[in-house]
């Protein structure tokens, strides 16, 4: 039995075994990836507060490009895993080829559109006097958007067939390459913030070449079947059912981050935005174990749906929720206690030193969101895998507008009020998403003509 066949057997087997088999490599990949983002910010903080502010302001625009690839990747993961659960390997291979084809088209179209929108979006997001630095950082991403998108697509394709280790290898290769290239480009070649963007683009180019080589050389369980670029409508539909709502969800978040950041800037100025974004880095870092479990849920639940095994889906959801809650309670407490030590990482220039106290305060308040966001992620994964991704997108839309409303009120009070409004909104959204998740599982059971015997 080949490695690919063993990976698929684990994916379709015991939910506990599948969950840990998928989540462990993904955790390592996400950890290294997020450390790379933090290191990126630390290197840029050495340039000064203006440069770090420009990177922070540009983040929503950069995230829009990443969102297209991430959405397609999640859609492909769900569609291909479901096809493999139904023992339809040939159609799964066509779906993989269709995914690459769609990514190339979307990359060209999105780059053309974003070329005209990037500067206005950065300006609305709070660019102001830093707009020149923002565009200096963003332009390399606009030229190389295909490779940015392929990161999410290739890792999604690999997870769909249970090949979590290869997905990890790709992600870690990109992160390590970026960590090595960052100081070389930023300081060695004197490129400043533009160097940080070029380093990221080159790292994604490297893994795109590696990933496509694996598929085209037959090293994976699935092959890329392009079929003269003609694919059955069913394949497009299966990818689109999850992929389009997920892409919209991932696009919606950074788009609505732009007015959110503008509200933060209106209250605390550019320095307030630096504190707001970089203090939340530690929450993101604490969310990585939960993100690994939640991302692993999508192919496992999709395959179980293809097998028409609702009991397996429920067992996997309960296990994930128990682990996520336990981990995030511990990690949230750690962030709260160690906040003053953690913020030391960003004190690399005199202009950053003046923000120390405010960043420590924000980090402590944000610690509770490490729990709330993690549970939200579990609920979103359940909706995506069960082909109710549109509901997850609607929930994202509601959540971001609640953020806008609470920030609008809070920015008239103080930056501390903004920090607390983030926690309160995340708590309310967590409770709503848990209720929606239970509702979705009832719908799945009904659609399969089964009676639920257990309660999540």
Coordinates of C-alpha atoms in Angstrom, one line a residue:
X1 CA 0.0 0.0 0.0
X2 CA 1.4 3.4 -1.0
X3 CA 1.7 6.4 1.4
X4 CA -1.1 8.1 -0.4
X5 CA -3.4 5.1 0.0
X6 CA -2.5 4.9 3.7
X7 CA -3.3 8.6 4.2
X8 CA -6.7 8.1 2.5
X9 CA -7.4 5.0 4.7
X10 CA -6.8 7.1 7.8
X11 CA -9.0 9.9 6.5
X12 CA -11.9 7.5 6.0
X13 CA -11.3 5.5 9.2
X14 CA -11.5 6.3 12.9
X15 CA -12.4 10.0 13.5
X16 CA -10.1 10.3 16.5
X17 CA -7.2 8.8 14.5
X18 CA -8.0 10.9 11.5
X19 CA -8.3 14.1 13.5
X20 CA -4.9 13.7 15.2
X21 CA -3.2 12.4 12.0
X22 CA -4.4 15.5 10.1
X23 CA -4.0 18.1 12.9
X24 CA -0.5 17.4 14.2
X25 CA 1.3 18.2 10.9
X26 CA -1.0 21.1 10.3
X27 CA -0.3 22.5 13.7
X28 CA 3.5 22.6 13.0
X29 CA 2.9 24.2 9.6
X30 CA 0.6 26.9 11.1
X31 CA 2.9 27.5 14.0
X32 CA 6.0 28.1 11.8
X33 CA 3.8 30.1 9.4
X34 CA 2.6 32.4 12.1
X35 CA 6.0 32.7 13.7
X36 CA 7.1 33.9 10.2
X37 CA 4.4 36.6 10.3
X38 CA 5.5 37.7 13.7
X39 CA 9.2 37.7 12.7
X40 CA 8.1 39.7 9.7
X41 CA 6.6 42.3 11.9
X42 CA 9.6 42.3 14.3
X43 CA 12.0 42.9 11.3
X44 CA 9.8 45.7 10.1
X45 CA 9.6 47.2 13.6
X46 CA 13.3 47.7 13.4
X47 CA 12.7 50.1 10.5
X48 CA 10.5 52.2 12.7
X49 CA 6.8 52.8 13.7
X50 CA 5.9 54.3 10.3
X51 CA 7.0 51.2 8.4
X52 CA 5.3 48.8 10.9
X53 CA 2.2 50.9 10.6
X54 CA 2.3 50.7 6.8
X55 CA 2.5 46.9 7.0
X56 CA -0.4 46.8 9.5
X57 CA -2.6 49.2 7.3
X58 CA -1.8 47.1 4.2
X59 CA -2.8 43.8 5.8
X60 CA -6.5 43.9 4.7
X61 CA -5.6 44.5 1.1
X62 CA -3.0 41.7 1.2
X63 CA -5.5 39.4 2.9
X64 CA -8.0 39.9 0.0
X65 CA -5.5 38.2 -2.4
X66 CA -4.9 35.4 0.1
X67 CA -8.6 35.0 0.6
X68 CA -9.3 34.0 -3.0
X69 CA -6.8 31.1 -2.8
X70 CA -7.9 30.1 0.7
X71 CA -11.6 30.0 -0.4
X72 CA -10.9 27.9 -3.4
X73 CA -8.7 25.6 -1.3
X74 CA -11.4 25.0 1.3
X75 CA -13.9 24.4 -1.5
X76 CA -11.6 21.9 -3.2
X77 CA -10.9 20.2 0.2
X78 CA -14.6 19.7 0.9
X79 CA -15.5 18.6 -2.7
X80 CA -12.5 16.2 -3.2
X81 CA -12.8 14.6 0.3
X82 CA -16.5 14.0 -0.3
X83 CA -15.8 12.4 -3.7
X84 CA -13.1 10.2 -2.1
X85 CA -15.6 9.2 0.6
X86 CA -17.9 8.2 -2.2
X87 CA -15.1 6.2 -3.9
X88 CA -15.0 8.4 -6.9
X89 CA -11.2 8.8 -7.5
X90 CA -11.4 9.8 -11.2
X91 CA -13.8 12.6 -10.4
X92 CA -11.6 13.7 -7.5
X93 CA -8.7 14.0 -9.9
X94 CA -10.7 16.1 -12.3
X95 CA -11.7 18.3 -9.4
X96 CA -8.0 18.8 -8.5
X97 CA -7.2 19.9 -12.1
X98 CA -10.3 22.2 -12.2
X99 CA -9.1 23.9 -9.0
X100 CA -5.7 24.8 -10.5
X101 CA -7.4 26.1 -13.6
X102 CA -9.9 28.2 -11.6
X103 CA -7.0 29.6 -9.5
X104 CA -5.1 30.8 -12.6
X105 CA -8.2 32.6 -13.9
X106 CA -9.1 34.2 -10.6
X107 CA -5.5 35.3 -10.0
X108 CA -5.3 37.3 -13.3
X109 CA -8.7 38.9 -12.8
X110 CA -8.2 39.8 -9.1
X111 CA -4.8 41.3 -9.8
X112 CA -6.2 43.6 -12.5
X113 CA -9.0 44.7 -10.2
X114 CA -6.8 45.2 -7.1
X115 CA -4.2 47.2 -9.1
X116 CA -6.8 50.0 -9.2
X117 CA -8.3 49.4 -5.8
X118 CA -5.3 48.9 -3.6
X119 CA -4.4 52.5 -3.1
X120 CA -7.9 53.7 -2.3
X121 CA -8.4 50.8 0.1
X122 CA -5.1 51.5 1.9
X123 CA -6.1 55.1 2.1
X124 CA -9.5 54.4 3.6
X125 CA -7.8 51.9 6.0
X126 CA -5.8 54.7 7.6
X127 CA -2.9 55.1 5.2
X128 CA -2.7 58.9 5.4
X129 CA 0.9 60.0 5.4
X130 CA 2.1 56.4 5.1
X131 CA 0.3 55.7 1.8
X132 CA 3.5 55.7 -0.1
X133 CA 5.0 53.0 2.2
X134 CA 1.8 51.0 2.0
X135 CA 1.9 50.9 -1.8
X136 CA 5.6 50.0 -1.8
X137 CA 4.7 47.0 0.4
X138 CA 1.6 46.0 -1.7
X139 CA 2.8 46.1 -5.3
X140 CA 4.9 42.9 -5.3
X141 CA 1.8 41.0 -4.1
X142 CA -0.3 42.4 -7.0
X143 CA 2.3 41.1 -9.5
X144 CA 2.6 37.7 -8.0
X145 CA -0.9 37.0 -6.8
X146 CA -1.1 33.6 -8.4
X147 CA 1.6 32.2 -6.2
X148 CA 0.0 33.7 -3.1
X149 CA -3.3 31.9 -3.9
X150 CA -1.5 28.7 -4.7
X151 CA -0.4 28.4 -1.1
X152 CA -4.0 27.9 0.1
X153 CA -5.0 25.8 -3.0
X154 CA -2.1 23.3 -2.8
X155 CA -2.3 22.7 0.9
X156 CA -6.1 22.3 0.6
X157 CA -5.7 19.7 -2.2
X158 CA -3.3 17.7 -0.1
X159 CA -5.5 17.8 3.0
X160 CA -8.4 16.6 0.9
X161 CA -6.7 13.3 0.2
X162 CA -5.4 13.0 3.8
X163 CA -1.8 13.9 2.9
X164 CA -1.4 16.2 5.9
X165 CA 2.4 15.7 6.1
X166 CA 3.0 16.9 2.6
X167 CA 0.7 19.9 3.2
X168 CA 2.9 20.6 6.3
X169 CA 6.1 20.3 4.3
X170 CA 4.9 22.9 1.8
X171 CA 3.7 25.4 4.4
X172 CA 6.9 25.0 6.5
X173 CA 9.1 25.4 3.4
X174 CA 7.3 28.7 2.6
X175 CA 7.7 30.0 6.1
X176 CA 11.3 29.0 6.5
X177 CA 12.2 30.5 3.1
X178 CA 10.5 33.7 4.1
X179 CA 12.3 33.9 7.5
X180 CA 15.6 33.5 5.7
X181 CA 14.8 35.9 2.9
X182 CA 13.3 38.7 5.2
X183 CA 16.6 40.2 6.6
X184 CA 18.3 39.7 3.3
X185 CA 15.7 41.6 1.4
X186 CA 14.8 44.2 4.0
X187 CA 18.3 45.1 5.3
X188 CA 20.9 43.2 3.1
X189 CA 19.6 44.6 -0.2
X190 CA 18.2 47.8 1.5
X191 CA 14.7 47.3 0.1
X192 CA 12.9 48.2 3.4
X193 CA 9.2 47.2 3.6
X194 CA 9.2 46.3 -0.1
X195 CA 11.7 43.6 0.8
X196 CA 9.4 42.0 3.2
X197 CA 6.8 41.6 0.5
X198 CA 9.3 40.3 -2.1
X199 CA 10.5 37.7 0.4
X200 CA 6.9 36.5 1.0
X201 CA 6.2 36.3 -2.8
X202 CA 9.4 34.3 -3.5
X203 CA 8.6 31.8 -0.7
X204 CA 5.2 31.2 -2.2
X205 CA 6.7 30.8 -5.7
X206 CA 9.1 28.1 -4.3
X207 CA 6.3 26.0 -2.8
X208 CA 4.1 26.4 -5.9
X209 CA 6.9 24.8 -8.0
X210 CA 7.3 22.0 -5.4
X211 CA 3.6 21.3 -5.1
X212 CA 2.9 21.2 -8.8
X213 CA 5.9 18.9 -9.3
X214 CA 4.5 16.4 -6.8
X215 CA 1.2 16.3 -8.6
X216 CA 2.5 16.2 -12.2
X217 CA 5.2 13.5 -11.3
X218 CA 2.5 11.2 -9.8
X219 CA 4.0 11.3 -6.2
X220 CA 0.6 12.0 -4.7
X221 CA -2.5 9.7 -4.4
X222 CA -4.4 11.9 -6.9
X223 CA -3.1 13.3 -10.2
X224 CA -4.0 16.6 -11.8
X225 CA -6.5 15.8 -14.7
X226 CA -7.1 18.8 -16.9
X227 CA -9.2 17.0 -19.6
X228 CA -8.5 19.7 -22.1
X229 CA -9.7 22.3 -19.7
X230 CA -13.3 20.9 -19.9
X231 CA -14.8 19.7 -16.6
X232 CA -18.2 18.3 -15.8
X233 CA -20.6 20.9 -14.3
X234 CA -21.0 18.8 -11.3
X235 CA -17.3 19.4 -10.4
X236 CA -17.6 23.1 -10.7
X237 CA -20.7 23.0 -8.6
X238 CA -19.2 20.9 -5.9
X239 CA -16.2 23.2 -5.6
X240 CA -18.4 26.3 -5.8
X241 CA -20.9 25.2 -3.2
X242 CA -18.2 25.5 -0.5
X243 CA -15.5 27.5 -2.3
X244 CA -17.6 30.6 -3.3
X245 CA -19.1 31.2 0.2
X246 CA -15.7 30.5 1.8
X247 CA -13.9 32.9 -0.6
X248 CA -16.6 35.5 0.1
X249 CA -16.2 34.9 3.8
X250 CA -12.4 35.3 3.6
X251 CA -12.8 38.4 1.4
X252 CA -15.5 40.0 3.6
X253 CA -13.3 39.9 6.7
X254 CA -10.4 41.9 5.4
X255 CA -12.8 44.3 3.5
X256 CA -14.7 45.1 6.7
X257 CA -11.4 45.3 8.6
X258 CA -10.7 48.5 6.5
X259 CA -13.5 50.6 8.1
X260 CA -12.8 48.9 11.5
X261 CA -9.1 50.0 11.3
X262 CA -10.2 53.5 10.2
X263 CA -12.3 53.7 13.4
X264 CA -9.3 52.6 15.5
X265 CA -7.1 55.2 13.8
X266 CA -9.8 57.9 14.4
X267 CA -9.5 57.1 18.1
X268 CA -5.8 56.2 18.7
X269 CA -4.1 57.5 15.5
X270 CA -1.5 55.3 13.6
X271 CA 0.1 54.3 16.9
X272 CA -3.2 53.0 18.2
X273 CA -3.5 50.8 15.1
X274 CA 0.0 49.5 15.7
X275 CA -1.0 48.5 19.2
X276 CA -4.4 47.1 18.2
X277 CA -3.0 44.8 15.4
X278 CA 0.3 43.7 17.0
X279 CA -1.2 43.0 20.4
X280 CA -3.6 40.6 18.7
X281 CA -0.6 38.7 17.2
X282 CA -0.4 36.8 20.5
X283 CA -4.1 35.7 20.3
X284 CA -3.5 34.5 16.7
X285 CA -0.5 32.5 17.9
X286 CA -2.5 30.9 20.7
X287 CA -5.2 30.0 18.2
X288 CA -2.9 27.9 16.1
X289 CA -3.6 24.5 17.8
X290 CA -7.4 25.2 17.5
X291 CA -7.0 26.3 13.9
X292 CA -5.2 23.0 13.1
X293 CA -8.0 21.0 14.6
X294 CA -10.7 23.1 12.9
X295 CA -9.1 23.0 9.5
X296 CA -8.6 19.2 9.9
X297 CA -12.4 18.9 10.5
X298 CA -13.3 20.0 7.0
X299 CA -11.9 17.0 5.0
X300 CA -12.8 14.5 7.8
X301 CA -16.4 15.7 8.0
X302 CA -16.7 16.0 4.2
X303 CA -15.4 12.4 3.8
X304 CA -17.9 11.2 6.5
X305 CA -20.7 13.0 4.7
X306 CA -19.7 11.2 1.5
X307 CA -19.9 7.9 3.5
X308 CA -23.3 9.1 5.0
X309 CA -21.9 8.5 8.5
X310 CA -23.5 11.2 10.7
X311 CA -22.4 9.4 13.9
X312 CA -18.8 9.7 12.8
X313 CA -19.3 13.4 12.1
X314 CA -20.8 14.0 15.6
X315 CA -18.1 12.1 17.4
X316 CA -15.4 14.2 15.6
X317 CA -17.2 17.5 16.4
X318 CA -17.5 16.6 20.1
X319 CA -13.9 15.5 20.4
X320 CA -12.7 18.7 18.7
X321 CA -14.8 21.0 21.0
X322 CA -13.5 19.3 24.1
X323 CA -9.9 19.6 23.1
X324 CA -10.2 23.2 21.8
X325 CA -11.9 24.5 24.9
X326 CA -9.3 22.9 27.2
X327 CA -6.3 24.2 25.2
X328 CA -7.6 27.7 24.8
X329 CA -8.4 28.1 28.5
X330 CA -4.7 27.4 29.3
X331 CA -3.3 29.5 26.5
X332 CA -5.6 32.4 27.2
X333 CA -4.5 32.4 30.8
X334 CA -0.9 32.3 29.8
X335 CA -1.3 35.4 27.5
X336 CA -2.9 37.3 30.3
X337 CA -0.2 36.5 32.8
X338 CA 2.8 36.9 30.4
X339 CA 1.5 40.0 28.5
X340 CA 4.3 42.3 29.6
X341 CA 7.0 39.8 28.6
X342 CA 5.4 39.0 25.2
X343 CA 5.2 42.7 24.1
X344 CA 9.0 43.0 24.6
X345 CA 9.4 41.3 21.2
X346 CA 8.2 44.5 19.5
X347 CA 10.3 47.0 21.4
X348 CA 13.0 47.2 18.8
X349 CA 13.1 51.0 18.2
X350 CA 12.7 54.1 20.4
X351 CA 9.4 54.9 18.7
X352 CA 8.0 51.5 19.7
X353 CA 9.1 51.9 23.4
X354 CA 6.5 54.5 24.1
X355 CA 3.7 52.0 23.1
X356 CA 4.8 49.4 25.6
X357 CA 2.2 50.0 28.3
X358 CA -0.7 50.3 25.9
X359 CA 0.3 47.1 24.0
X360 CA 0.5 45.2 27.3
X361 CA -3.0 46.4 28.3
X362 CA -4.4 45.4 24.9
X363 CA -2.8 42.0 25.0
X364 CA -4.3 41.2 28.4
X365 CA -7.8 42.2 27.3
X366 CA -7.5 40.3 24.1
X367 CA -6.6 37.1 25.9
X368 CA -10.2 36.0 26.3
X369 CA -10.8 36.1 22.5
X370 CA -8.3 33.2 22.3
X371 CA -11.2 31.0 23.6
X372 CA -14.1 32.7 21.8
X373 CA -12.5 32.7 18.3
X374 CA -11.4 29.1 18.6
X375 CA -14.9 27.8 19.2
X376 CA -16.2 30.0 16.4
X377 CA -13.7 28.3 14.1
X378 CA -15.1 24.9 15.0
X379 CA -18.6 25.9 14.2
X380 CA -17.5 27.5 10.9
X381 CA -15.7 24.3 9.8
X382 CA -18.8 22.2 10.6
X383 CA -20.9 24.5 8.3
X384 CA -18.4 24.4 5.5
X385 CA -17.9 20.6 5.6
X386 CA -21.6 19.9 5.7
X387 CA -22.2 22.0 2.6
X388 CA -23.8 24.9 4.5
X389 CA -20.9 27.3 3.8
X390 CA -23.3 30.0 2.8
X391 CA -24.6 30.1 6.4
X392 CA -21.0 30.5 7.7
X393 CA -20.5 33.4 5.2
X394 CA -23.7 35.0 6.4
X395 CA -22.5 34.6 10.0
X396 CA -19.2 36.3 9.1
X397 CA -21.1 39.1 7.5
X398 CA -23.2 39.6 10.7
X399 CA -20.2 39.3 13.0
X400 CA -18.2 42.0 11.1
X401 CA -21.1 44.4 11.1
X402 CA -21.5 43.9 14.8
X403 CA -17.8 44.7 15.2
X404 CA -18.4 47.9 13.1
X405 CA -21.3 49.0 15.4
X406 CA -19.5 48.3 18.6
X407 CA -16.3 50.0 17.4
X408 CA -18.3 53.0 16.2
X409 CA -19.5 53.4 19.8
X410 CA -16.3 52.5 21.5
X411 CA -14.0 54.8 19.4
X412 CA -15.9 57.7 21.0
X413 CA -14.9 56.6 24.4
X414 CA -11.3 55.3 24.4
X415 CA -8.9 52.7 22.9
X416 CA -9.5 50.5 26.0
X417 CA -13.2 50.5 25.1
X418 CA -12.4 49.2 21.6
X419 CA -10.3 46.4 23.1
X420 CA -13.2 45.3 25.4
X421 CA -15.8 45.6 22.5
X422 CA -13.7 43.0 20.6
X423 CA -14.0 40.5 23.4
X424 CA -17.7 41.1 24.0
X425 CA -18.5 40.8 20.3
X426 CA -16.5 37.6 20.0
X427 CA -18.3 36.1 23.0
X428 CA -21.8 36.8 21.5
X429 CA -20.8 35.5 18.1
X430 CA -19.4 32.3 19.7
X431 CA -22.7 31.5 21.4
X432 CA -24.7 32.2 18.2
X433 CA -22.3 30.0 16.1
X434 CA -22.6 27.1 18.5
X435 CA -26.4 27.3 18.1
X436 CA -26.1 27.4 14.3
X437 CA -23.8 24.4 14.4
X438 CA -26.3 22.3 16.2
X439 CA -29.0 23.4 13.7
X440 CA -26.8 22.4 10.8
X441 CA -26.2 18.9 12.1
X442 CA -29.9 18.4 12.5
X443 CA -30.3 19.4 8.8
X444 CA -27.6 17.0 7.7
X445 CA -29.3 14.1 9.5
X446 CA -32.6 15.1 8.0
X447 CA -31.1 15.3 4.5
X448 CA -29.6 11.9 4.8
X449 CA -32.8 10.4 6.1
X450 CA -31.2 9.5 9.4
X451 CA -32.3 10.1 13.0
X452 CA -29.8 11.6 15.4
X453 CA -29.1 9.5 18.4
X454 CA -26.7 11.7 20.1
X455 CA -26.5 15.4 21.0
X456 CA -23.5 17.6 20.4

